[in-house]
Amino acid sequence: MRAIQITEFGGPEVLRQVELPAPEAQPGHLLVEVSSAGINFADTHTVEDSYLSRSTLPMVPGAEVVGRTSDGRRVVALADNGGYAEVAAVREYLAHDVPEGVSDGQALALIVQGLTAWHLLRTSARIAAGESVVVHAAAGGTGSLAVQLAKSFGAGRIIATASTKEKRDLALELGADIAVDADAEGMKERLVEANDGKKVDIVLEMTGGPVFDASLAALAPFGRLVTYGMASRVPPTPVQAAQLMGRSRAVVGFWLMHCLGRPGMYREPMAELLAMTADGRLKPQVGGVYPLADAARAHEDIRARRTHGKLILDVTR
């Protein structure tokens, strides 16, 4: 089978197309003939071995696949890597049937980024009706879904940040009330101004560095900052307990892997997201489709912030 493999850690340049034996299904696993694989920003960390879980070599990256099983089911699934290939082995309990009317790209947008957005708001931030929500990188895969879900969940004011006017316009189309520049300089002031001069209740933050620092400073009493990434590769200033107590603020970490296998935290929200997509209430954004051989170019584009929405590898090309 064709696959993208890495034999050394590094940047996009280490992603190479090769021919490999197809995997064999172990007990409790399914083989999926992959039609499309999802690219997640976390994949760039996996390839350079800077992710929360450590990587081992050689490795076929990719944790999101959609395709057909041997009995003809069309499924979307999480994989323990191995997704950038024509055939992938996935754990049976992590495979979810895709309903009619949901495209490959839409399904792939939901399996990591949609579930993440759902849990950021529901589980970690515990959003209440009327609360203000800041969504950083609001045109990205997770951010574009978080904007829509925040509106559906009753947010009072949704403030989007994005790096270009085109991305800010997309966030507004998806339901944000206001969109501001993503530059860390002056971020706190822009967020407060965007919230009619008041500090904000919830921030969904995945950049790290000074953006995290400014977001924490913009939190109102009892506000929650949920951190779920560090795209800048720059750690934020260490948070001291007094900073949190003095303003009754919370910093909450989130990693989707802790939801897997826990009752009510995987299949149920995934079913809700797929149903919302099938009936048009949720519109996952597919931002770019690349042939399998162009995986390195896709990684270059996502790291350079040239993309929006969900990036897809078309494994049939």
PDB file of N, CA, C and O in Angstrom, residues 39 44 72 78 124 127 162 188 198 227 246 301 304:
ATOM      1  N   ILE A  39      -5.815  15.900   8.507  1.00  0.00           N
ATOM      2  CA  ILE A  39      -4.584  16.510   9.009  1.00  0.00           C
ATOM      3  C   ILE A  39      -4.970  17.424  10.160  1.00  0.00           C
ATOM      4  O   ILE A  39      -5.830  18.295  10.014  1.00  0.00           O
ATOM      5  N   THR A  44       1.683  17.912  13.349  1.00  0.00           N
ATOM      6  CA  THR A  44       2.981  18.561  13.182  1.00  0.00           C
ATOM      7  C   THR A  44       3.845  18.364  14.429  1.00  0.00           C
ATOM      8  O   THR A  44       5.062  18.259  14.325  1.00  0.00           O
ATOM      9  N   GLY A  72     -18.350  -3.334   4.388  1.00  0.00           N
ATOM     10  CA  GLY A  72     -19.012  -2.283   3.629  1.00  0.00           C
ATOM     11  C   GLY A  72     -19.478  -1.081   4.409  1.00  0.00           C
ATOM     12  O   GLY A  72     -20.055  -0.152   3.828  1.00  0.00           O
ATOM     13  N   LEU A  78     -10.818   7.346  14.864  1.00  0.00           N
ATOM     14  CA  LEU A  78      -9.507   7.716  15.389  1.00  0.00           C
ATOM     15  C   LEU A  78      -8.575   6.524  15.243  1.00  0.00           C
ATOM     16  O   LEU A  78      -8.979   5.373  15.439  1.00  0.00           O
ATOM     17  N   SER A 124     -15.014  21.378  29.768  1.00  0.00           N
ATOM     18  CA  SER A 124     -13.963  22.143  30.436  1.00  0.00           C
ATOM     19  C   SER A 124     -14.426  23.534  30.855  1.00  0.00           C
ATOM     20  O   SER A 124     -14.234  23.935  32.000  1.00  0.00           O
ATOM     21  N   ILE A 127     -19.887  26.019  29.770  1.00  0.00           N
ATOM     22  CA  ILE A 127     -20.523  27.240  29.290  1.00  0.00           C
ATOM     23  C   ILE A 127     -21.945  27.368  29.829  1.00  0.00           C
ATOM     24  O   ILE A 127     -22.698  26.387  29.886  1.00  0.00           O
ATOM     25  N   ALA A 162      -8.430  36.088  14.569  1.00  0.00           N
ATOM     26  CA  ALA A 162      -7.847  35.444  13.395  1.00  0.00           C
ATOM     27  C   ALA A 162      -6.809  36.381  12.808  1.00  0.00           C
ATOM     28  O   ALA A 162      -6.844  37.599  13.040  1.00  0.00           O
ATOM     29  N   LYS A 188      -5.112  41.872  25.033  1.00  0.00           N
ATOM     30  CA  LYS A 188      -6.011  42.043  26.178  1.00  0.00           C
ATOM     31  C   LYS A 188      -6.973  43.206  25.943  1.00  0.00           C
ATOM     32  O   LYS A 188      -8.191  43.080  26.157  1.00  0.00           O
ATOM     33  N   LYS A 198     -16.042  45.132  28.998  1.00  0.00           N
ATOM     34  CA  LYS A 198     -16.044  44.202  30.132  1.00  0.00           C
ATOM     35  C   LYS A 198     -15.081  43.052  29.862  1.00  0.00           C
ATOM     36  O   LYS A 198     -14.892  42.652  28.708  1.00  0.00           O
ATOM     37  N   THR A 227      -6.959  25.809  27.888  1.00  0.00           N
ATOM     38  CA  THR A 227      -5.787  25.704  27.013  1.00  0.00           C
ATOM     39  C   THR A 227      -5.727  24.298  26.419  1.00  0.00           C
ATOM     40  O   THR A 227      -5.802  23.310  27.139  1.00  0.00           O
ATOM     41  N   GLY A 246      -6.710  35.797  43.200  1.00  0.00           N
ATOM     42  CA  GLY A 246      -6.964  37.225  43.289  1.00  0.00           C
ATOM     43  C   GLY A 246      -8.092  37.705  42.395  1.00  0.00           C
ATOM     44  O   GLY A 246      -8.671  38.762  42.640  1.00  0.00           O
ATOM     45  N   ASP A 301       1.806  24.258   4.930  1.00  0.00           N
ATOM     46  CA  ASP A 301       0.742  25.259   4.875  1.00  0.00           C
ATOM     47  C   ASP A 301       0.092  25.472   6.245  1.00  0.00           C
ATOM     48  O   ASP A 301      -0.171  26.616   6.640  1.00  0.00           O
ATOM     49  N   ALA A 304       2.374  27.390   8.543  1.00  0.00           N
ATOM     50  CA  ALA A 304       2.547  28.786   8.130  1.00  0.00           C
ATOM     51  C   ALA A 304       1.248  29.587   8.255  1.00  0.00           C
ATOM     52  O   ALA A 304       1.218  30.745   7.866  1.00  0.00           O
TER      53      ALA A 304
END
